[in-house]
């Protein structure tokens, strides 16, 4: 089973994300996007989610204002492709926290990262939601480290504590007192922590780590 491409399309026909797993010329890609957009956007809500396009199949599903469209081989299982699309949406929901079109517009790199963890050369490579989120969290930590000048955090915090630091660079200047209200807002409330998205958890953990580091540095 192999997916040839995955396209995220808005109701207005704007491409929000396009991932190609087959080698095609820019002209062929533009042709596919145009044809597929016209086919999918013209279909009614109750119509089948599968349709034929040349020698391939198109599998699509609408989530809110976005159409998730996958092109696969004619002999592939459409239901498995549909499940892969749904799994991708679930992973983005976990990361962004109820993902919407604006999340993908302003943070499209993360959408590509998540997709790359799920699919490799159009084939399903990872089914574990926990493993995918763990890998994305590690990528976020590496990006956080690159924010520092020279790629190194301040000497008074460890590399692990530096995760989430870039959320706090502005707040750190005003001291620990300003950080304490946020850090204690859901402190000790395990259920409150569980409902946060991965991105929100990174922010929360970063504030806690920063508060701890500042207080230790000043003691």
XYZ file of C-alpha atoms in Angstrom:
219
model
C 0.000 0.000 0.000
C 1.356 3.421 -0.917
C -0.053 6.918 -0.760
C 1.119 9.081 -3.648
C 0.219 12.451 -2.117
C -1.678 14.094 0.708
C -3.280 17.502 0.253
C -5.044 19.683 2.806
C -7.547 21.911 1.072
C -9.746 24.683 2.466
C -13.356 25.172 1.426
C -12.198 28.091 -0.717
C -9.815 25.833 -2.635
C -6.639 27.071 -0.917
C -3.912 24.479 -0.426
C -2.824 24.511 3.219
C -0.457 21.550 3.048
C 0.784 19.321 0.246
C 3.042 16.309 0.659
C 4.157 14.360 -2.403
C 5.478 10.812 -2.101
C 5.870 10.238 -5.851
C 8.252 12.049 -8.162
C 6.264 14.474 -10.321
C 7.070 17.623 -12.232
C 5.735 20.960 -10.919
C 3.368 21.058 -13.892
C 1.936 17.623 -13.068
C 1.549 18.552 -9.407
C -0.330 21.725 -10.300
C -2.564 19.714 -12.644
C -3.385 17.185 -9.937
C -4.135 19.891 -7.363
C -6.436 21.680 -9.801
C -8.306 18.545 -10.875
C -8.615 17.074 -7.394
C -9.793 20.391 -5.948
C -12.546 20.658 -8.526
C -13.650 17.067 -7.977
C -13.720 17.155 -4.178
C -15.163 20.628 -3.627
C -18.039 19.884 -5.999
C -19.169 16.827 -4.025
C -22.030 16.934 -1.549
C -21.807 15.991 2.110
C -23.564 12.623 1.826
C -21.607 11.424 -1.179
C -19.000 8.650 -0.982
C -15.535 9.566 0.301
C -13.850 7.574 -2.466
C -13.612 8.431 -6.149
C -11.504 7.467 -9.127
C -9.041 9.807 -10.797
C -7.215 8.505 -13.864
C -5.408 5.333 -12.740
C -5.552 6.175 -9.015
C -8.079 6.502 -6.235
C -8.844 9.639 -4.264
C -9.767 9.199 -0.622
C -10.882 12.294 1.235
C -12.552 13.363 4.435
C -13.676 16.739 5.667
C -12.788 18.004 9.131
C -14.353 21.389 9.943
C -13.170 23.763 7.200
C -10.475 21.485 5.761
C -10.553 18.616 3.297
C -7.876 15.957 3.818
C -7.270 14.380 0.417
C -5.066 11.354 -0.251
C -4.210 9.905 -3.639
C -3.429 6.191 -3.592
C -2.984 3.279 -5.975
C -6.068 1.799 -7.586
C -5.597 -1.541 -5.806
C -5.118 -0.036 -2.332
C -7.604 -0.439 0.502
C -9.578 2.800 0.741
C -10.631 2.185 4.340
C -7.026 1.891 5.506
C -6.183 5.148 3.733
C -9.181 6.782 5.397
C -7.984 5.520 8.774
C -4.500 6.955 8.140
C -6.069 10.347 7.441
C -8.060 10.120 10.673
C -4.976 9.094 12.638
C -3.133 12.119 11.262
C -5.924 14.434 12.392
C -5.952 12.829 15.847
C -2.211 13.392 16.215
C -2.543 17.053 15.250
C -5.418 17.435 17.708
C -3.173 16.061 20.440
C -0.324 18.388 19.566
C -2.139 21.635 18.777
C -5.135 21.062 21.039
C -8.250 20.853 18.815
C -6.402 21.736 15.618
C -7.924 24.292 13.267
C -7.025 25.758 9.893
C -5.157 28.687 11.469
C -2.880 26.310 13.397
C -1.747 24.753 10.135
C -1.356 28.135 8.428
C 0.833 29.656 11.147
C 2.600 26.478 12.282
C 2.682 24.371 9.149
C 6.143 22.967 9.866
C 4.749 21.000 12.811
C 2.015 19.580 10.596
C 4.717 18.318 8.232
C 6.750 16.907 11.139
C 3.764 14.919 12.399
C 3.003 13.618 8.923
C 6.630 12.561 8.444
C 6.445 10.544 11.665
C 3.345 8.702 10.430
C 4.243 8.120 6.774
C 7.525 7.226 5.114
C 7.611 7.193 1.305
C 3.836 6.960 1.363
C 3.829 3.890 3.610
C 2.549 3.756 7.176
C 5.621 3.595 9.413
C 4.331 4.398 12.910
C 0.981 3.569 14.512
C 1.752 4.434 18.135
C 0.329 7.807 19.117
C 2.647 8.031 22.110
C 5.762 7.420 20.035
C 4.771 10.071 17.517
C 4.115 12.697 20.187
C 7.360 11.772 21.933
C 9.340 12.304 18.719
C 7.659 15.653 18.080
C 8.382 16.695 21.663
C 12.057 15.847 21.143
C 12.106 17.969 17.995
C 10.593 20.861 19.937
C 13.325 20.506 22.549
C 16.029 20.650 19.874
C 14.454 23.767 18.399
C 14.365 25.337 21.850
C 18.084 24.742 22.225
C 18.801 26.492 18.916
C 17.218 29.683 20.245
C 20.215 30.277 22.495
C 23.205 32.220 21.231
C 25.775 29.639 20.198
C 23.257 26.857 20.853
C 23.988 26.726 24.613
C 21.655 27.525 27.529
C 22.715 29.670 30.502
C 25.128 27.947 32.836
C 22.731 27.815 35.776
C 20.221 25.438 34.133
C 20.737 21.978 32.683
C 20.027 20.982 29.108
C 16.871 19.156 30.195
C 15.609 22.185 32.097
C 16.138 24.312 28.998
C 13.213 22.656 27.202
C 10.521 25.285 26.817
C 12.944 28.120 27.624
C 12.090 30.197 24.570
C 8.586 30.705 25.913
C 10.109 32.461 28.895
C 12.880 34.692 27.609
C 10.720 37.778 27.929
C 9.179 36.787 31.273
C 12.475 35.829 32.877
C 13.556 39.456 32.922
C 10.793 40.396 35.376
C 11.731 37.706 37.880
C 10.297 34.676 39.629
C 7.381 36.505 41.254
C 5.780 37.144 37.887
C 6.097 33.480 36.929
C 4.732 32.026 40.167
C 0.995 32.659 39.560
C 1.041 30.765 36.276
C 3.199 27.954 37.586
C 0.864 27.391 40.542
C -2.385 27.768 38.599
C -2.703 24.034 37.893
C -0.020 22.847 40.315
C -1.057 19.612 41.981
C -4.063 19.184 39.705
C -3.215 16.117 37.679
C -6.480 16.177 35.763
C -5.907 19.807 34.812
C -2.500 18.898 33.428
C -3.848 15.973 31.437
C -6.294 18.066 29.429
C -3.543 20.358 28.125
C -2.276 19.890 24.589
C 1.345 18.864 24.020
C 2.212 22.436 23.100
C 0.532 23.782 26.271
C 2.285 21.174 28.397
C 5.653 22.228 26.980
C 4.837 25.821 27.867
C 3.708 24.894 31.381
C 6.725 22.673 32.015
C 8.993 25.408 30.750
C 7.532 27.913 33.198
C 7.977 25.489 36.077
C 11.576 24.789 35.096
C 12.329 28.457 34.673
C 10.828 29.345 38.036
C 12.939 26.654 39.685
C 16.096 27.802 37.893
C 15.611 31.480 38.753
C 14.945 30.772 42.432
C 18.014 28.516 42.664
C 20.197 31.084 40.919
C 19.127 33.825 43.337
C 19.305 31.746 46.520
